[in-house]
PDB file of C-alpha atoms in Angstrom:
ATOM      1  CA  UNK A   1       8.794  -1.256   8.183  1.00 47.00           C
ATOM      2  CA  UNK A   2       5.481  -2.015   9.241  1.00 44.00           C
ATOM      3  CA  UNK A   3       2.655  -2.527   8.428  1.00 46.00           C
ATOM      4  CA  UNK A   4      -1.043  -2.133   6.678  1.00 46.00           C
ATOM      5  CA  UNK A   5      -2.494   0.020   9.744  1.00 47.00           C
ATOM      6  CA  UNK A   6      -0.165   2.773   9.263  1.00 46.00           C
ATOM      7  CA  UNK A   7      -0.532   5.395   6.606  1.00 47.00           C
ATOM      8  CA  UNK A   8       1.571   5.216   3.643  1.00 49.00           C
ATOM      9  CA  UNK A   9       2.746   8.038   1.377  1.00 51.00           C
ATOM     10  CA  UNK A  10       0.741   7.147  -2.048  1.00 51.00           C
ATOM     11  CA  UNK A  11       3.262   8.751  -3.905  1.00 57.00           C
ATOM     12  CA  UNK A  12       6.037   6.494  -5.429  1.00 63.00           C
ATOM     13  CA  UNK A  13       9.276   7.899  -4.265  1.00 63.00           C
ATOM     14  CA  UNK A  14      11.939   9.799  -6.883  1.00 58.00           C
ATOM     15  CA  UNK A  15      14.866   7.382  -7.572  1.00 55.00           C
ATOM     16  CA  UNK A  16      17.755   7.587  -5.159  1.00 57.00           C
ATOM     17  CA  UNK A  17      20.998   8.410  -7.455  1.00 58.00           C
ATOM     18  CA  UNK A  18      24.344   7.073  -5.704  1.00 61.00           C
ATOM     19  CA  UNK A  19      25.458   9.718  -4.173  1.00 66.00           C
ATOM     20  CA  UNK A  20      22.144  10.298  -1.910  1.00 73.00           C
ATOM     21  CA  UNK A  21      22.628   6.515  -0.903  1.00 73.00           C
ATOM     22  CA  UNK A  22      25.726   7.269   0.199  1.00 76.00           C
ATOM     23  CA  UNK A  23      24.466  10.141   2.046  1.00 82.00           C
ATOM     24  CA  UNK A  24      22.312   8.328   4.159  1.00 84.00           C
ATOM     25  CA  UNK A  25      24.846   5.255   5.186  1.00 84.00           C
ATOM     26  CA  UNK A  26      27.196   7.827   5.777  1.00 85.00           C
ATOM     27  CA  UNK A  27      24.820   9.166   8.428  1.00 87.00           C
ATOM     28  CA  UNK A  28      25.319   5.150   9.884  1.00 87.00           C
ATOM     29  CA  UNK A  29      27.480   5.768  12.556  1.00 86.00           C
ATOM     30  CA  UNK A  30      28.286   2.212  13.116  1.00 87.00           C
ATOM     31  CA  UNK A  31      30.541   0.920  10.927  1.00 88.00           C
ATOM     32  CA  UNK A  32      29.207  -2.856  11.140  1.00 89.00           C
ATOM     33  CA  UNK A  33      25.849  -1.891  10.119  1.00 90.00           C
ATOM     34  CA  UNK A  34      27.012   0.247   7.550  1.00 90.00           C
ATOM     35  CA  UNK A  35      28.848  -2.790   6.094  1.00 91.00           C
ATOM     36  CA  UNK A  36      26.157  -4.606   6.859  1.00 91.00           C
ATOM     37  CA  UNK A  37      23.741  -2.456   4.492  1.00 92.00           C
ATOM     38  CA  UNK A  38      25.950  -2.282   1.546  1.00 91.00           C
ATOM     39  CA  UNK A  39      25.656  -6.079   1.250  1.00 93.00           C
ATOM     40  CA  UNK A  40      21.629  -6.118   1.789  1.00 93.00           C
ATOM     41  CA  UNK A  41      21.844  -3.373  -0.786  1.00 92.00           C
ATOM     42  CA  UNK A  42      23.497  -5.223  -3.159  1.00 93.00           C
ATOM     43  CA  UNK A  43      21.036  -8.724  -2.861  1.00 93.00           C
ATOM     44  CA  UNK A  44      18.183  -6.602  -3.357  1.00 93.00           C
ATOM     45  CA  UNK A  45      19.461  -4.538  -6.214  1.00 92.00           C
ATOM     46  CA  UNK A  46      20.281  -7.565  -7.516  1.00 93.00           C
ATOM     47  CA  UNK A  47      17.319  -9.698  -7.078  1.00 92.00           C
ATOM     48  CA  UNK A  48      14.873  -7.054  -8.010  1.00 92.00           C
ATOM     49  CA  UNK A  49      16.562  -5.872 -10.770  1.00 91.00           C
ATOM     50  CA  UNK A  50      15.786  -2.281  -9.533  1.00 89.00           C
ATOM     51  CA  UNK A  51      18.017   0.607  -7.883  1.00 87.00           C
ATOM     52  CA  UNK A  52      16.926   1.349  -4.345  1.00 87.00           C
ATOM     53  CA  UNK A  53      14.721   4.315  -3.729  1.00 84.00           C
ATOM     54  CA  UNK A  54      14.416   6.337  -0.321  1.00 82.00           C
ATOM     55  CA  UNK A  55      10.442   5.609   1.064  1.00 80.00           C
ATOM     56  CA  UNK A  56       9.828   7.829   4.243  1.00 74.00           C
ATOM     57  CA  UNK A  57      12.845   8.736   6.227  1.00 73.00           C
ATOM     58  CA  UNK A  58      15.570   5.828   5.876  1.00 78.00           C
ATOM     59  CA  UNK A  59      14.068   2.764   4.119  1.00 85.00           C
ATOM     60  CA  UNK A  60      15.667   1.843   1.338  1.00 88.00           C
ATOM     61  CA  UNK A  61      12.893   0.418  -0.891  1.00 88.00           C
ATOM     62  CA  UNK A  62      13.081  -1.850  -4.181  1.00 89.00           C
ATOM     63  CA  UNK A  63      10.703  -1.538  -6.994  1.00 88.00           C
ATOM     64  CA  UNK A  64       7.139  -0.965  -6.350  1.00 86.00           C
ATOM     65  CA  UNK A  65       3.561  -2.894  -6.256  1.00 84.00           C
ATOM     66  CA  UNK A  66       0.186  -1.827  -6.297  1.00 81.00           C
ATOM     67  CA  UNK A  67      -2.173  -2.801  -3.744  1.00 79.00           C
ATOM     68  CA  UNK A  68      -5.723  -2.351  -2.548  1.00 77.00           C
ATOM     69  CA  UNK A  69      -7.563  -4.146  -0.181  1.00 75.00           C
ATOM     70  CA  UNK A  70     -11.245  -5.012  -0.016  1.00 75.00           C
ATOM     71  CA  UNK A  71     -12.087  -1.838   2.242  1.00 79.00           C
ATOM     72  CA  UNK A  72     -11.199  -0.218  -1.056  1.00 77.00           C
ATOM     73  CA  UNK A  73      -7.674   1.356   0.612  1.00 80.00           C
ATOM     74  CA  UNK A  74      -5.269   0.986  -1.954  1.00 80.00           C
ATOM     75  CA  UNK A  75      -1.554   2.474  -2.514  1.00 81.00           C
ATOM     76  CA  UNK A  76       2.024   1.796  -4.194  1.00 83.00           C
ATOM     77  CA  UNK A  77       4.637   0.128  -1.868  1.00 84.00           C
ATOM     78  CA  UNK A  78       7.887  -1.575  -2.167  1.00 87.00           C
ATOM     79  CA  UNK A  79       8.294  -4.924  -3.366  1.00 90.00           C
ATOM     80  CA  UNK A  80      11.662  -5.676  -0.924  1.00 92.00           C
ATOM     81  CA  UNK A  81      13.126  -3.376   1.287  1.00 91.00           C
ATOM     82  CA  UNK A  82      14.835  -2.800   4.385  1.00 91.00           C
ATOM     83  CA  UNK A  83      15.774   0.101   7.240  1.00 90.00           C
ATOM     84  CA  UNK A  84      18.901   0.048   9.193  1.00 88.00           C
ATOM     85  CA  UNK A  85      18.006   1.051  12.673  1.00 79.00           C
ATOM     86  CA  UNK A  86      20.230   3.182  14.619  1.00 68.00           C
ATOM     87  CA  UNK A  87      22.212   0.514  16.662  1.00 50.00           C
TER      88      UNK A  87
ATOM     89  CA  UNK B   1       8.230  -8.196   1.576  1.00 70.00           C
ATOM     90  CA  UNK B   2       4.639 -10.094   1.828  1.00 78.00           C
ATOM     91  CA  UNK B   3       3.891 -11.623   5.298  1.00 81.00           C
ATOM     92  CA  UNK B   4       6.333 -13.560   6.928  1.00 86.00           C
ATOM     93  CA  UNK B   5       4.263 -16.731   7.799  1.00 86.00           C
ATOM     94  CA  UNK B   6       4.713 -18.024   4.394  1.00 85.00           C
ATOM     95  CA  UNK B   7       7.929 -18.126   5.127  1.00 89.00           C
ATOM     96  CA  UNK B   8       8.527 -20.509   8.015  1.00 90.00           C
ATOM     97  CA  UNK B   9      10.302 -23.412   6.806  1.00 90.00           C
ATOM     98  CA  UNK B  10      13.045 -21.105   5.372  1.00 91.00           C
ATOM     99  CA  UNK B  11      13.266 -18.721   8.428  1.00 91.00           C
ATOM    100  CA  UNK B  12      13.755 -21.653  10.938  1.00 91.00           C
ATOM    101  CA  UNK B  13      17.362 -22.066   9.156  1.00 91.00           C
ATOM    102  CA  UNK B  14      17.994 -18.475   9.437  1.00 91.00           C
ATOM    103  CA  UNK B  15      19.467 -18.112  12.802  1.00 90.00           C
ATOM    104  CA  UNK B  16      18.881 -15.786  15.394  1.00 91.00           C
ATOM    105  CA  UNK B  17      16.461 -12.925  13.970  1.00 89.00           C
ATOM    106  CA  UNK B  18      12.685 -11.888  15.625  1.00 90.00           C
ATOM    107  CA  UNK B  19       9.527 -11.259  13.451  1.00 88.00           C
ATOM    108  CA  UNK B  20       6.718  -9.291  13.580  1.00 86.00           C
ATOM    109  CA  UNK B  21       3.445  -9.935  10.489  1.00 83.00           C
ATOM    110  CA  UNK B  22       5.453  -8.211   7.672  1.00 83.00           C
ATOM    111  CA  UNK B  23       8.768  -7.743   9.314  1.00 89.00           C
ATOM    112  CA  UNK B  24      12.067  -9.385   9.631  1.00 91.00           C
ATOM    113  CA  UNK B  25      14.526  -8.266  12.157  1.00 90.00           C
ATOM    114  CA  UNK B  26      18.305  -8.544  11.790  1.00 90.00           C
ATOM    115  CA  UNK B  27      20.821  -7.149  14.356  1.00 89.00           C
ATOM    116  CA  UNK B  28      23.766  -8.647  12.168  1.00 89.00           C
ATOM    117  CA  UNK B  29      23.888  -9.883   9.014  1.00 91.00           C
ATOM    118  CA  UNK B  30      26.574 -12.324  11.760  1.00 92.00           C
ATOM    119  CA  UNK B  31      24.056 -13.391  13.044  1.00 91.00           C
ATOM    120  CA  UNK B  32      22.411 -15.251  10.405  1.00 91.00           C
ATOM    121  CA  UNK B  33      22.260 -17.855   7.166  1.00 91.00           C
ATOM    122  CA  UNK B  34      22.999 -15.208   4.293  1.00 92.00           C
ATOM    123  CA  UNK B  35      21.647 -17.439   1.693  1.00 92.00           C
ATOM    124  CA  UNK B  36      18.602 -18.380   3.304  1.00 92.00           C
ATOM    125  CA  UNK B  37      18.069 -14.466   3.629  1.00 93.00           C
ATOM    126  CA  UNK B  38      18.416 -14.536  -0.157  1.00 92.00           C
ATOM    127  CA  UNK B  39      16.213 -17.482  -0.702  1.00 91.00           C
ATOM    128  CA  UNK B  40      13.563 -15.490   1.285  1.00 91.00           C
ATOM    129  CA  UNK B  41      14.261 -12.308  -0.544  1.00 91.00           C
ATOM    130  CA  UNK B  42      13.693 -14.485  -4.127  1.00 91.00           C
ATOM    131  CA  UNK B  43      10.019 -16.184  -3.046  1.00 89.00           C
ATOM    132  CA  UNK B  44       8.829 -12.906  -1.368  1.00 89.00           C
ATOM    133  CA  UNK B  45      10.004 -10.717  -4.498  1.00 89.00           C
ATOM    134  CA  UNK B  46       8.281 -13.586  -7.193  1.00 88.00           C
ATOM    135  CA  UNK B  47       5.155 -13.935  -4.390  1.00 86.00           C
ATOM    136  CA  UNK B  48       4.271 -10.333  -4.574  1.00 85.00           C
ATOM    137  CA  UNK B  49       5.303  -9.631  -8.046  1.00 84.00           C
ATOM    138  CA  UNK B  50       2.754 -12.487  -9.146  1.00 82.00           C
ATOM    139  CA  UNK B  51       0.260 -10.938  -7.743  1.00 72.00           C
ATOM    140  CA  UNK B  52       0.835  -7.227  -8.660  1.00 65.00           C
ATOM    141  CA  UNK B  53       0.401  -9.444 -12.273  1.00 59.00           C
ATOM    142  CA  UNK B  54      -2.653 -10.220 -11.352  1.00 62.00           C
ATOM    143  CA  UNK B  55      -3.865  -7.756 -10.042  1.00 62.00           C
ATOM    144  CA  UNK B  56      -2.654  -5.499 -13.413  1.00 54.00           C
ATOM    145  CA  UNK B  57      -5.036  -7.914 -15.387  1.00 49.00           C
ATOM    146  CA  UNK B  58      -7.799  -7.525 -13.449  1.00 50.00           C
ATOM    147  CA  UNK B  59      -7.779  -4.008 -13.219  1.00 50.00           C
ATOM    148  CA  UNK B  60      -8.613  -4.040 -17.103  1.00 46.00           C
ATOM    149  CA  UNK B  61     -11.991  -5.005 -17.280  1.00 42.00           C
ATOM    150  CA  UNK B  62     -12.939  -7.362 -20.182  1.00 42.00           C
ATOM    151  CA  UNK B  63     -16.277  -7.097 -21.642  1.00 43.00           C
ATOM    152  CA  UNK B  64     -17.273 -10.171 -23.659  1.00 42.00           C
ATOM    153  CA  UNK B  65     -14.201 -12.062 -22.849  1.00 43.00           C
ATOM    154  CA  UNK B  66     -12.738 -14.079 -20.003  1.00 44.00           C
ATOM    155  CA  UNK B  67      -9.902 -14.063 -18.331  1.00 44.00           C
ATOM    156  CA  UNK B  68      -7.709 -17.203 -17.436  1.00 46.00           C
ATOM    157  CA  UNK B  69      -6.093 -15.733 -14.428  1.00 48.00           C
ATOM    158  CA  UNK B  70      -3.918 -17.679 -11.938  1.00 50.00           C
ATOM    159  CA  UNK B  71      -5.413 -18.343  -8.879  1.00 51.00           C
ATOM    160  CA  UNK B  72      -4.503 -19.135  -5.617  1.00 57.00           C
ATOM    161  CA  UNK B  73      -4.952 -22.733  -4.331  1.00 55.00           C
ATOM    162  CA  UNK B  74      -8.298 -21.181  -1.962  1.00 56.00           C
ATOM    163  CA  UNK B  75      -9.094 -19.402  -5.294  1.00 55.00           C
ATOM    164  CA  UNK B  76      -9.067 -23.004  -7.301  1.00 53.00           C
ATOM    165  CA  UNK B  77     -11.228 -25.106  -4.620  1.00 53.00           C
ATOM    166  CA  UNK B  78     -13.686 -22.185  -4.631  1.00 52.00           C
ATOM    167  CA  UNK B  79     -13.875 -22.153  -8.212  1.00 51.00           C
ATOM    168  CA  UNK B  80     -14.269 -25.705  -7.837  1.00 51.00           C
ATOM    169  CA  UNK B  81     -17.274 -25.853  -5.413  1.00 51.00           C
ATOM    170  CA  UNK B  82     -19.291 -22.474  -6.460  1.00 51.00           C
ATOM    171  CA  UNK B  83     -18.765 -22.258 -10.252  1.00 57.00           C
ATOM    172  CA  UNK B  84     -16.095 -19.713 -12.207  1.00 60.00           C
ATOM    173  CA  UNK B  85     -18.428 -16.596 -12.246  1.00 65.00           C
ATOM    174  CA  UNK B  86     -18.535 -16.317  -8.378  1.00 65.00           C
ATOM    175  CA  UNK B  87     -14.445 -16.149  -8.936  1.00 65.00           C
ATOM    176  CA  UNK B  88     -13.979 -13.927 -11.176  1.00 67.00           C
ATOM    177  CA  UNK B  89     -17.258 -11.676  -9.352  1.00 71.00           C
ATOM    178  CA  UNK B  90     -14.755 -11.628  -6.265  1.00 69.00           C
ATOM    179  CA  UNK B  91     -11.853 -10.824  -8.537  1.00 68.00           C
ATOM    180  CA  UNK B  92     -13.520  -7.447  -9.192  1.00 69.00           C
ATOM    181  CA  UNK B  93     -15.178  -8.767 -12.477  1.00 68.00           C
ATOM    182  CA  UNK B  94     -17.787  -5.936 -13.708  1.00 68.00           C
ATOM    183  CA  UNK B  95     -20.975  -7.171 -15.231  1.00 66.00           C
ATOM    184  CA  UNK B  96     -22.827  -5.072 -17.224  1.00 65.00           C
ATOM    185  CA  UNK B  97     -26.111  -4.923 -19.042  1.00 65.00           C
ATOM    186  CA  UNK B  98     -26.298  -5.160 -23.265  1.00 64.00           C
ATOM    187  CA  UNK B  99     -28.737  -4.804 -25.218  1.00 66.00           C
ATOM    188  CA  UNK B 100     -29.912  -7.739 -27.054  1.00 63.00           C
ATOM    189  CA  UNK B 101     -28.561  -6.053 -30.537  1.00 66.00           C
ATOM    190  CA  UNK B 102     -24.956  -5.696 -28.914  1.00 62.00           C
ATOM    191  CA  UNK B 103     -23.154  -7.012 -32.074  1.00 63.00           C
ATOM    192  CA  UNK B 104     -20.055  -8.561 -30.098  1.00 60.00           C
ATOM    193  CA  UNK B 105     -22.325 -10.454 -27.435  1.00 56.00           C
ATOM    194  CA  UNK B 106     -22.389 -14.185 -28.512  1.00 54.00           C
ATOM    195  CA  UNK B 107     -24.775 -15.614 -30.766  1.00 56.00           C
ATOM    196  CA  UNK B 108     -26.513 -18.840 -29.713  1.00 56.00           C
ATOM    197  CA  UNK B 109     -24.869 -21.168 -32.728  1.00 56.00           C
ATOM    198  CA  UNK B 110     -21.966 -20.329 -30.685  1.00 50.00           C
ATOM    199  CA  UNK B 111     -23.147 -22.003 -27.604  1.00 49.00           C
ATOM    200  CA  UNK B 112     -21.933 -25.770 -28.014  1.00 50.00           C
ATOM    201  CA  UNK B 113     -22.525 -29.404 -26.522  1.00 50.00           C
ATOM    202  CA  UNK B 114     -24.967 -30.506 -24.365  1.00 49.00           C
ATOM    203  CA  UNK B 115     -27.550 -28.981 -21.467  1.00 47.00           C
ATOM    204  CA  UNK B 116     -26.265 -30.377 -18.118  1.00 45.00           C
ATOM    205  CA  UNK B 117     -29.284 -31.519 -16.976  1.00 48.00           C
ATOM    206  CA  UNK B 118     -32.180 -33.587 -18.825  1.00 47.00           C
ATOM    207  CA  UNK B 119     -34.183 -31.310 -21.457  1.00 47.00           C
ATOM    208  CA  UNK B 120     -37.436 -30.550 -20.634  1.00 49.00           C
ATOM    209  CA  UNK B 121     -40.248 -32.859 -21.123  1.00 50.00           C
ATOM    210  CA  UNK B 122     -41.778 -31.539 -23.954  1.00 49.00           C
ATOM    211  CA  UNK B 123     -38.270 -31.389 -25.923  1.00 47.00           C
ATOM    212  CA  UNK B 124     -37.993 -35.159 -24.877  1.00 45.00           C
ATOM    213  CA  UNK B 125     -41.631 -35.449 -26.469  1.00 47.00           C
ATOM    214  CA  UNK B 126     -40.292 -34.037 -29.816  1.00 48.00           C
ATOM    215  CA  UNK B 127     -37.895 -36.563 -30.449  1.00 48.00           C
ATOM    216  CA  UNK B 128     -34.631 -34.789 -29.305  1.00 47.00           C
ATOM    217  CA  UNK B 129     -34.448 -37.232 -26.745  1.00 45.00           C
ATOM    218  CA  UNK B 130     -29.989 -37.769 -26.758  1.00 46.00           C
ATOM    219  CA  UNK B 131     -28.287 -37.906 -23.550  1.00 45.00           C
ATOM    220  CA  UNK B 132     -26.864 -34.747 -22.532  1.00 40.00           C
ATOM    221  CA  UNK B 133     -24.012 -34.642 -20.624  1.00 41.00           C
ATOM    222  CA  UNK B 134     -22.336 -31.237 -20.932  1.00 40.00           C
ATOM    223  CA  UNK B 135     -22.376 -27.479 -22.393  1.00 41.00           C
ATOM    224  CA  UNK B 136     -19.673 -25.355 -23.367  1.00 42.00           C
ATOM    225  CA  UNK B 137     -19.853 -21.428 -24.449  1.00 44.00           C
ATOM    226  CA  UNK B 138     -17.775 -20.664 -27.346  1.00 45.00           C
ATOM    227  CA  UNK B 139     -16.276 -17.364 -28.219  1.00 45.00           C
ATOM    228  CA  UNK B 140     -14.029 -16.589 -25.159  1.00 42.00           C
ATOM    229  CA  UNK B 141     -11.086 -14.611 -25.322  1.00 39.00           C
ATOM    230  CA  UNK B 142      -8.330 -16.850 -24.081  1.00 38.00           C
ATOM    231  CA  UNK B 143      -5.672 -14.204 -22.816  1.00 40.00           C
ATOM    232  CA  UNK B 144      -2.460 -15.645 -20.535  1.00 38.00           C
ATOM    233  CA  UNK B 145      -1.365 -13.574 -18.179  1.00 42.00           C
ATOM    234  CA  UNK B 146       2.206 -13.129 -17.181  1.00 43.00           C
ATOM    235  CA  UNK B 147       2.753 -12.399 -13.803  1.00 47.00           C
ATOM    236  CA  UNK B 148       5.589 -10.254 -14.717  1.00 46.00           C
ATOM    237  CA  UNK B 149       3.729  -7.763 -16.841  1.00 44.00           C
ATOM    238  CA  UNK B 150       2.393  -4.502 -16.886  1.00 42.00           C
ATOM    239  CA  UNK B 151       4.521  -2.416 -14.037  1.00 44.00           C
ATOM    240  CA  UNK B 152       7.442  -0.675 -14.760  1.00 41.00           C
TER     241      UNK B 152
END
């Protein structure tokens, strides 16, 4: 996901339980990716110490940060996260 | 993750993968070093998490006290070459007006060592003529700052 230009949703993002994670890589329909996923899932649970959380439609996001820039913008975000894009 | 220029040296092992500023693509995890990935994943998780720290301190504004904050190498050489105050003015440090009876503001017996440059002349005429070299302000609040605090 990027970047600074685009808006953001301000609101930090209810926690994802298991089965909604599942939810959304079962809506993967390639199985690679899927695979895939699970293991990026897994390094960032683990390395953040956090369990993922859903930001905007498919991005599976890892603890949060605060940020604000000097124009005086300023919002939550995730720390690591990634979005599996359709193949 | 934080921008992905900091990460050069590390994503030149990864195998085949584009970039964009903030953005790493992947069409296989195949395709690519795993543990680099990982390694990448670890400096931009501690990079960003430092500086939520930071930024966490900061955001309380100290009256009275200071601040020992850890700064960025830029950060360092300008505190080097246009004094701490400019620093911490950039870091969002709020100054604020007291009145001279403000009990907590310091009191001059706590104001220590030497003036910087030579006295004046007529202090030199008095007899308090000792080379001064230095001056140091007592009183600060010394506070560490973890960069792990505050957030969740």
């Amino acid at each position: 996901m990027a970047t600074t230009k685009k808006p953001k949703p301000n609101e930090i993002p209810s926690a994802l339980d298991a089965n909604q994670v599942n939810v959304v890589l079962a809506s993967l329909e390639d199985e690679a990716l899927r695979v895939d996923c699970l293991v990026i899932l897994d390094r960032m649970r683990g390395i953040s110490g956090h369990e993922p959380k859903l930001w905007n439609v498919a991005t599976f996001g890892f603890d949060t940060y605060h940020y604000k820039y000097e124009s005086g913008r300023e919002g939550d975000c995730h720390v690591l996260g990634f979005h599996p894009r359709k193949a | 993750m934080d921008g992905t220029a900091r990460h050069s040296e590390l994503l030149t092992q990864l195998r085949k993968h584009t970039t964009s500023k903030a953005c790493l693509y992947i069409k296989r995890l195949s395709d690519i070093q795993l543990p680099i990935l990982e390694r990448i994943l670890q400096q931009s998780y501690d990079h960003i998490k430092s500086r939520d720290g930071q930024m966490q301190a900061l955001s309380k504004h100290k009256i009275g006290g200071t601040a020992v904050i850890p700064l960025s190498d830029v950060d360092r050489r300008r505190t080097l070459s246009f004094g701490f105050h400019t620093t911490l003015l950039h870091q969002g440090m709020v100054v604020v007006g007291l009145r001279y009876s403000f009990e907590a503001s310091p009191r001059t017996d706590e104001v220590g060592g030497d003036l910087p440059t030579e006295p004046p002349r007529s202090q030199a005429a008095t007899g308090n003529s000792s080379p001064r070299k230095s001056i140091s302000v007592g009183r600060g609040t010394w506070e560490s700052v973890s960069p792990k605090s505050a957030r969740n």
